[in-house]
Amino acid sequence: MMKQVRIKDIAEKAGVSIGTVDRVLHNRGEVAAETKEKVLTIAREMHYQPNIVAQALTAKKQYHLAALLPRGGNDNVFWMMHPQGIEKAINDLRPFFVDVRFFFFELHNEADFNQKAQEIIEYNPEGVIFAPILKKEAIQFCNQLDDKSIPYIFIDTYIENANCLSFVGEDAYQGGRVAASLIDYGLNPEKDILIVNLAKDLENTQHLNRRNQGFMSYFLDAGKNHGMKITVEIPVSERSLIEERMDQIFKSNPNIGAILVSSAKTHAIARYIESRKLQNVIVVGYELTRKNKDYLKKGIIRFLIGQKPMKQAEKAVKRMFEYLTTGQIISKKEFQPVEIINVENVDLF
């Protein structure tokens, strides 16, 4: 077993007193900025974990958190996984009086997001876990939380220049590059690539934008493919609309050899490929939902890139609990490794 790292160990390596390390790790008292950064760096390198069990049991405080998430459903299965991760964290933290109240908004519905955000402000929790998918509205919510000194942690999507304690999720830009490399490996360099964004307002949907940016960057500096990169935005996943738009695209661009679907609704495009009996089209998308898994097993989806949504949500709650009990956040960005899933390994997940 790995030896438990003590404050004394960090102090010896940093060449400072135990009291100085204690002040840094528990965010109390004045410590020079250079010393503080040195101590935190060594703590990270030594994988220091605070004894939150002893501290929380001693405090006997109740912690009321809020989670703001898109509403999961039949057409949005991906977001049904995050509450399961949060519930697991609550169960693990049961001795410490932690509860999480859920606030669900309709995906890509700005007004509903704002309404639920206002309900959280009125609830006034000790901390908030939320997915800042709608960038403009999320920034407004962050400002409100900052004004009330309510700490918050991002999951799924990261927004620059926000005062979040931490982010737990995929590196969306790198996830886009991974998707590009998978397509580039198996595609004729002369073929065109279609990027499908199933989103109401792509400009305001941060994580899809970052995936697309990463995807395009790969072909600018590493890719072999020099065909056209065609981007389409379809605001809803209604079957008739998708079929109409995709028919138009394939009629105008018969050289398409691969499709990237930037969201978890990859199954909606796979359904179109199946209905039109299109052959030799490489489809790559995101998330191992039940519908996506079905099309992966049929061979219509070639690869899925997974980001462990349940684990993200679970970790976010535990990171918030650690902060509330110790005043400490070890890592500002906790990127989760993505999983590359195909028909050969899908049953292992």
Short mmCIF file of C-alpha atoms in Angstrom, two decimals:
data_model
loop_
_atom_site.label_atom_id
_atom_site.label_comp_id
_atom_site.label_asym_id
_atom_site.label_seq_id
_atom_site.Cartn_x
_atom_site.Cartn_y
_atom_site.Cartn_z
CA MET A 1 0.00 0.00 0.00
CA MET A 2 1.12 3.57 -0.68
CA LYS A 3 2.36 5.32 2.46
CA GLN A 4 0.07 8.10 3.74
CA VAL A 5 1.75 11.45 3.07
CA ARG A 6 1.90 13.62 6.19
CA ILE A 7 2.14 17.39 6.56
CA LYS A 8 5.55 16.73 8.15
CA ASP A 9 6.74 15.02 4.93
CA ILE A 10 5.73 18.01 2.82
CA ALA A 11 7.41 20.43 5.25
CA GLU A 12 10.70 18.51 5.12
CA LYS A 13 10.74 18.44 1.33
CA ALA A 14 9.79 22.12 1.03
CA GLY A 15 12.27 23.19 3.71
CA VAL A 16 9.62 25.03 5.74
CA SER A 17 7.93 24.51 9.09
CA ILE A 18 4.97 22.22 9.71
CA GLY A 19 3.00 25.30 10.73
CA THR A 20 3.65 26.94 7.36
CA VAL A 21 2.43 23.86 5.48
CA ASP A 22 -0.64 23.69 7.71
CA ARG A 23 -1.49 27.34 6.96
CA VAL A 24 -1.11 26.78 3.21
CA LEU A 25 -3.13 23.56 3.06
CA HIS A 26 -5.92 24.92 5.24
CA ASN A 27 -5.89 28.40 3.71
CA ARG A 28 -5.42 30.29 6.95
CA GLY A 29 -2.89 32.90 7.92
CA GLU A 30 -0.43 34.82 5.75
CA VAL A 31 2.14 32.92 3.69
CA ALA A 32 4.40 34.38 0.99
CA ALA A 33 3.06 33.65 -2.51
CA GLU A 34 6.29 31.90 -3.59
CA THR A 35 6.26 29.66 -0.51
CA LYS A 36 2.56 28.88 -0.94
CA GLU A 37 3.06 27.83 -4.57
CA LYS A 38 6.06 25.68 -3.61
CA VAL A 39 4.12 23.88 -0.86
CA LEU A 40 1.08 23.26 -3.09
CA THR A 41 3.29 21.94 -5.90
CA ILE A 42 5.04 19.49 -3.56
CA ALA A 43 1.67 18.43 -2.10
CA ARG A 44 0.42 17.61 -5.59
CA GLU A 45 3.62 15.76 -6.51
CA MET A 46 3.43 13.68 -3.32
CA HIS A 47 -0.30 12.98 -3.88
CA TYR A 48 -1.17 14.40 -0.47
CA GLN A 49 -4.71 13.60 0.69
CA PRO A 50 -6.09 15.49 3.69
CA ASN A 51 -7.63 13.47 6.52
CA ILE A 52 -11.13 14.73 5.77
CA VAL A 53 -12.71 11.88 7.70
CA ALA A 54 -11.37 13.07 11.05
CA GLN A 55 -12.01 16.72 10.27
CA ALA A 56 -15.58 16.22 9.07
CA LEU A 57 -16.57 13.92 11.93
CA THR A 58 -15.21 16.43 14.42
CA ALA A 59 -17.12 19.32 12.84
CA LYS A 60 -20.48 17.46 12.68
CA LYS A 61 -21.67 20.10 10.21
CA GLN A 62 -24.39 19.53 7.62
CA TYR A 63 -23.47 20.36 4.02
CA HIS A 64 -26.25 21.30 1.62
CA LEU A 65 -25.11 21.28 -2.01
CA ALA A 66 -26.93 21.99 -5.28
CA ALA A 67 -26.44 20.35 -8.68
CA LEU A 68 -27.53 22.14 -11.87
CA LEU A 69 -27.67 19.67 -14.76
CA PRO A 70 -29.46 19.16 -18.09
CA ARG A 71 -32.53 16.98 -17.73
CA GLY A 72 -31.85 13.42 -18.90
CA GLY A 73 -34.40 11.52 -20.92
CA ASN A 74 -35.01 9.17 -23.80
CA ASP A 75 -33.46 11.60 -26.28
CA ASN A 76 -30.80 12.78 -23.84
CA VAL A 77 -29.57 9.59 -22.17
CA PHE A 78 -26.08 10.92 -21.49
CA TRP A 79 -27.31 13.30 -18.78
CA MET A 80 -29.10 10.51 -16.93
CA MET A 81 -25.68 9.21 -15.83
CA HIS A 82 -24.49 12.24 -13.82
CA PRO A 83 -27.17 12.00 -11.09
CA GLN A 84 -26.10 8.38 -10.56
CA GLY A 85 -22.53 9.52 -9.90
CA ILE A 86 -23.75 12.20 -7.49
CA GLU A 87 -25.92 9.69 -5.65
CA LYS A 88 -22.89 7.39 -5.28
CA ALA A 89 -20.88 10.25 -3.77
CA ILE A 90 -23.71 11.04 -1.35
CA ASN A 91 -23.84 7.40 -0.30
CA ASP A 92 -20.06 7.29 0.22
CA LEU A 93 -20.26 10.49 2.30
CA ARG A 94 -23.33 9.43 4.27
CA PRO A 95 -21.62 9.65 7.69
CA PHE A 96 -20.80 13.31 7.03
CA PHE A 97 -24.28 14.83 6.62
CA VAL A 98 -23.96 15.73 2.94
CA ASP A 99 -27.03 16.16 0.76
CA VAL A 100 -27.43 17.38 -2.81
CA ARG A 101 -30.57 19.00 -4.19
CA PHE A 102 -30.99 18.52 -7.95
CA PHE A 103 -32.07 21.31 -10.29
CA PHE A 104 -32.66 20.11 -13.87
CA PHE A 105 -33.00 22.34 -16.95
CA GLU A 106 -34.00 21.47 -20.49
CA LEU A 107 -30.89 21.10 -22.64
CA HIS A 108 -30.18 24.22 -24.78
CA ASN A 109 -33.10 26.08 -23.14
CA GLU A 110 -31.59 29.35 -21.89
CA ALA A 111 -34.73 30.54 -20.08
CA ASP A 112 -35.07 27.27 -18.18
CA PHE A 113 -31.38 27.37 -17.21
CA ASN A 114 -31.79 30.91 -15.86
CA GLN A 115 -34.90 29.97 -13.88
CA LYS A 116 -33.21 26.98 -12.22
CA ALA A 117 -30.10 29.08 -11.53
CA GLN A 118 -32.26 31.64 -9.75
CA GLU A 119 -33.86 28.88 -7.68
CA ILE A 120 -30.39 27.81 -6.57
CA ILE A 121 -29.50 31.38 -5.57
CA GLU A 122 -32.65 31.47 -3.43
CA TYR A 123 -31.82 28.05 -1.94
CA ASN A 124 -28.40 29.42 -0.92
CA PRO A 125 -26.41 26.15 -0.71
CA GLU A 126 -22.88 25.75 0.70
CA GLY A 127 -21.64 24.74 -2.76
CA VAL A 128 -22.79 24.13 -6.34
CA ILE A 129 -21.87 21.47 -8.91
CA PHE A 130 -22.95 22.41 -12.41
CA ALA A 131 -22.40 21.92 -16.13
CA PRO A 132 -21.84 25.35 -17.74
CA ILE A 133 -22.94 24.18 -21.18
CA LEU A 134 -24.68 27.44 -22.09
CA LYS A 135 -21.72 29.80 -21.92
CA LYS A 136 -23.41 33.21 -21.65
CA GLU A 137 -25.97 32.09 -19.10
CA ALA A 138 -23.37 30.14 -17.14
CA ILE A 139 -21.13 33.20 -16.81
CA GLN A 140 -24.07 35.21 -15.43
CA PHE A 141 -24.75 32.44 -12.92
CA CYS A 142 -21.07 32.34 -11.92
CA ASN A 143 -21.19 36.08 -11.24
CA GLN A 144 -24.22 35.61 -8.99
CA LEU A 145 -22.49 32.80 -7.10
CA ASP A 146 -19.36 34.92 -6.73
CA ASP A 147 -21.41 37.80 -5.30
CA LYS A 148 -22.83 35.46 -2.65
CA SER A 149 -19.45 33.76 -2.03
CA ILE A 150 -20.89 30.36 -2.94
CA PRO A 151 -18.13 28.05 -4.26
CA TYR A 152 -18.79 26.05 -7.42
CA ILE A 153 -17.22 23.25 -9.43
CA PHE A 154 -17.68 22.68 -13.17
CA ILE A 155 -18.30 19.27 -14.72
CA ASP A 156 -18.38 18.30 -18.42
CA THR A 157 -17.50 21.80 -19.65
CA TYR A 158 -14.85 24.33 -18.64
CA ILE A 159 -15.17 28.09 -18.99
CA GLU A 160 -12.02 30.19 -18.93
CA ASN A 161 -11.67 33.10 -16.50
CA ALA A 162 -14.39 31.85 -14.15
CA ASN A 163 -13.77 31.63 -10.41
CA CYS A 164 -14.65 27.95 -10.18
CA LEU A 165 -12.86 25.94 -7.52
CA SER A 166 -12.14 23.15 -9.95
CA PHE A 167 -13.18 21.44 -13.16
CA VAL A 168 -13.69 17.68 -13.44
CA GLY A 169 -14.14 16.33 -16.96
CA GLU A 170 -12.57 15.71 -20.34
CA ASP A 171 -10.21 18.03 -22.15
CA ALA A 172 -12.74 18.75 -24.92
CA TYR A 173 -10.09 20.19 -27.26
CA GLN A 174 -7.96 17.06 -26.90
CA GLY A 175 -11.08 14.92 -27.29
CA GLY A 176 -11.63 16.54 -30.67
CA ARG A 177 -8.09 15.73 -31.72
CA VAL A 178 -8.56 12.10 -30.65
CA ALA A 179 -11.67 11.87 -32.85
CA ALA A 180 -9.77 13.39 -35.77
CA SER A 181 -6.90 10.91 -35.45
CA LEU A 182 -9.34 7.96 -35.44
CA ILE A 183 -11.00 9.17 -38.63
CA ASP A 184 -7.72 10.10 -40.30
CA TYR A 185 -6.28 6.64 -39.68
CA GLY A 186 -8.93 4.78 -41.65
CA LEU A 187 -10.09 7.30 -44.25
CA ASN A 188 -8.96 7.79 -47.84
CA PRO A 189 -7.06 11.13 -47.80
CA GLU A 190 -9.16 12.33 -50.76
CA LYS A 191 -12.49 11.89 -48.99
CA ASP A 192 -14.47 14.75 -47.39
CA ILE A 193 -15.39 14.81 -43.69
CA LEU A 194 -18.72 16.00 -42.30
CA ILE A 195 -18.92 17.47 -38.78
CA VAL A 196 -22.48 17.32 -37.40
CA ASN A 197 -23.42 19.48 -34.41
CA LEU A 198 -26.81 18.59 -32.97
CA ALA A 199 -27.20 21.83 -31.03
CA LYS A 200 -29.61 24.73 -30.94
CA ASP A 201 -26.93 27.40 -30.55
CA LEU A 202 -23.47 26.07 -31.33
CA GLU A 203 -21.73 29.36 -30.60
CA ASN A 204 -23.06 29.29 -27.03
CA THR A 205 -22.33 25.56 -26.47
CA GLN A 206 -18.81 25.60 -25.09
CA HIS A 207 -17.78 21.94 -25.02
CA LEU A 208 -18.94 21.25 -28.60
CA ASN A 209 -17.00 24.27 -29.82
CA ARG A 210 -13.84 23.08 -28.11
CA ARG A 211 -14.21 19.59 -29.59
CA ASN A 212 -14.64 21.08 -33.06
CA GLN A 213 -11.62 23.34 -32.59
CA GLY A 214 -9.49 20.39 -31.52
CA PHE A 215 -10.78 18.31 -34.43
CA MET A 216 -9.86 20.96 -37.00
CA SER A 217 -6.49 21.68 -35.39
CA TYR A 218 -5.44 18.07 -35.92
CA PHE A 219 -5.82 18.37 -39.68
CA LEU A 220 -3.94 21.66 -39.74
CA ASP A 221 -0.79 20.20 -38.22
CA ALA A 222 -0.86 16.39 -38.24
CA GLY A 223 -3.56 14.92 -40.48
CA LYS A 224 -3.14 13.16 -43.82
CA ASN A 225 -6.65 13.92 -45.05
CA HIS A 226 -6.90 16.93 -47.34
CA GLY A 227 -10.56 16.62 -48.34
CA MET A 228 -13.14 19.24 -47.47
CA LYS A 229 -14.30 19.66 -43.86
CA ILE A 230 -18.03 20.39 -43.98
CA THR A 231 -19.80 21.60 -40.85
CA VAL A 232 -23.55 21.47 -40.26
CA GLU A 233 -25.62 22.59 -37.28
CA ILE A 234 -28.96 20.84 -36.75
CA PRO A 235 -30.91 22.46 -33.90
CA VAL A 236 -33.02 19.46 -32.88
CA SER A 237 -32.67 15.67 -33.09
CA GLU A 238 -36.12 15.13 -34.61
CA ARG A 239 -35.81 12.31 -37.13
CA SER A 240 -37.59 14.01 -40.04
CA LEU A 241 -35.48 17.16 -39.77
CA ILE A 242 -32.24 15.18 -39.56
CA GLU A 243 -33.17 13.13 -42.61
CA GLU A 244 -34.09 16.25 -44.58
CA ARG A 245 -30.84 18.06 -43.73
CA MET A 246 -28.62 15.02 -44.22
CA ASP A 247 -30.24 14.19 -47.58
CA GLN A 248 -29.44 17.71 -48.75
CA ILE A 249 -25.85 17.47 -47.56
CA PHE A 250 -25.13 14.09 -49.17
CA LYS A 251 -26.77 15.20 -52.41
CA SER A 252 -24.51 18.29 -52.53
CA ASN A 253 -21.41 16.46 -51.25
CA PRO A 254 -21.29 12.88 -52.57
CA ASN A 255 -17.61 12.55 -51.62
CA ILE A 256 -18.24 12.37 -47.85
CA GLY A 257 -16.35 9.41 -46.35
CA ALA A 258 -16.58 10.11 -42.63
CA ILE A 259 -18.82 11.83 -40.10
CA LEU A 260 -17.93 13.26 -36.72
CA VAL A 261 -20.90 13.80 -34.39
CA SER A 262 -19.71 16.23 -31.73
CA SER A 263 -22.23 15.23 -29.06
CA ALA A 264 -23.66 12.16 -27.33
CA LYS A 265 -26.52 12.02 -29.85
CA THR A 266 -24.38 10.09 -32.31
CA HIS A 267 -27.16 7.50 -32.54
CA ALA A 268 -29.40 10.00 -34.35
CA ILE A 269 -26.93 10.21 -37.25
CA ALA A 270 -26.23 6.46 -37.13
CA ARG A 271 -29.98 5.90 -37.50
CA TYR A 272 -29.91 8.03 -40.66
CA ILE A 273 -26.93 6.08 -42.08
CA GLU A 274 -28.81 2.84 -41.42
CA SER A 275 -32.07 4.05 -42.94
CA ARG A 276 -30.33 5.22 -46.13
CA LYS A 277 -28.19 2.05 -46.31
CA LEU A 278 -25.03 4.13 -46.76
CA GLN A 279 -21.89 2.03 -47.04
CA ASN A 280 -18.27 2.75 -46.14
CA VAL A 281 -18.96 5.88 -44.07
CA ILE A 282 -16.83 6.10 -40.93
CA VAL A 283 -18.92 7.45 -38.03
CA VAL A 284 -17.20 8.65 -34.86
CA GLY A 285 -19.03 10.16 -31.90
CA TYR A 286 -19.11 10.54 -28.15
CA GLU A 287 -20.38 8.67 -25.09
CA LEU A 288 -21.34 5.06 -24.48
CA THR A 289 -25.10 5.47 -24.12
CA ARG A 290 -27.40 2.50 -24.75
CA LYS A 291 -28.50 3.76 -28.18
CA ASN A 292 -24.94 4.55 -29.24
CA LYS A 293 -23.81 1.14 -28.05
CA ASP A 294 -26.48 -0.57 -30.18
CA TYR A 295 -25.25 1.16 -33.34
CA LEU A 296 -21.63 0.47 -32.41
CA LYS A 297 -22.40 -3.25 -32.21
CA LYS A 298 -24.12 -3.06 -35.61
CA GLY A 299 -20.93 -1.62 -37.07
CA ILE A 300 -22.58 1.66 -38.12
CA ILE A 301 -20.70 3.68 -35.51
CA ARG A 302 -16.98 2.90 -35.83
CA PHE A 303 -15.69 4.52 -32.63
CA LEU A 304 -17.11 6.17 -29.53
CA ILE A 305 -15.10 8.42 -27.24
CA GLY A 306 -16.23 8.14 -23.63
CA GLN A 307 -15.54 10.55 -20.76
CA LYS A 308 -16.92 8.65 -17.71
CA PRO A 309 -19.79 10.99 -16.77
CA MET A 310 -20.71 9.12 -13.59
CA LYS A 311 -17.13 9.32 -12.32
CA GLN A 312 -16.96 13.04 -13.16
CA ALA A 313 -20.05 13.83 -11.11
CA GLU A 314 -18.97 11.64 -8.21
CA LYS A 315 -15.54 13.25 -8.05
CA ALA A 316 -16.99 16.77 -8.25
CA VAL A 317 -19.14 16.22 -5.16
CA LYS A 318 -16.20 14.76 -3.23
CA ARG A 319 -13.92 17.63 -4.28
CA MET A 320 -16.52 20.12 -3.05
CA PHE A 321 -16.79 18.25 0.25
CA GLU A 322 -13.01 18.30 0.64
CA TYR A 323 -12.98 22.04 0.05
CA LEU A 324 -15.77 22.73 2.53
CA THR A 325 -14.07 20.64 5.22
CA THR A 326 -10.43 21.59 4.62
CA GLY A 327 -10.46 24.79 2.56
CA GLN A 328 -8.23 23.02 0.06
CA ILE A 329 -8.42 22.24 -3.66
CA ILE A 330 -5.37 20.37 -4.93
CA SER A 331 -6.08 20.71 -8.66
CA LYS A 332 -7.84 23.47 -10.58
CA LYS A 333 -8.40 21.20 -13.59
CA GLU A 334 -8.84 17.47 -13.11
CA PHE A 335 -8.96 16.10 -16.64
CA GLN A 336 -10.39 12.60 -16.95
CA PRO A 337 -8.76 10.30 -19.52
CA VAL A 338 -11.04 9.56 -22.45
CA GLU A 339 -11.88 6.01 -23.48
CA ILE A 340 -11.78 4.85 -27.10
CA ILE A 341 -14.49 2.24 -27.59
CA ASN A 342 -15.13 0.05 -30.63
CA VAL A 343 -17.01 -3.17 -31.31
CA GLU A 344 -14.09 -5.26 -30.05
CA ASN A 345 -13.99 -3.85 -26.52
CA VAL A 346 -17.49 -2.44 -25.98
CA ASP A 347 -18.61 -5.32 -23.75
CA LEU A 348 -15.81 -4.54 -21.31
CA PHE A 349 -17.46 -1.23 -20.40
#
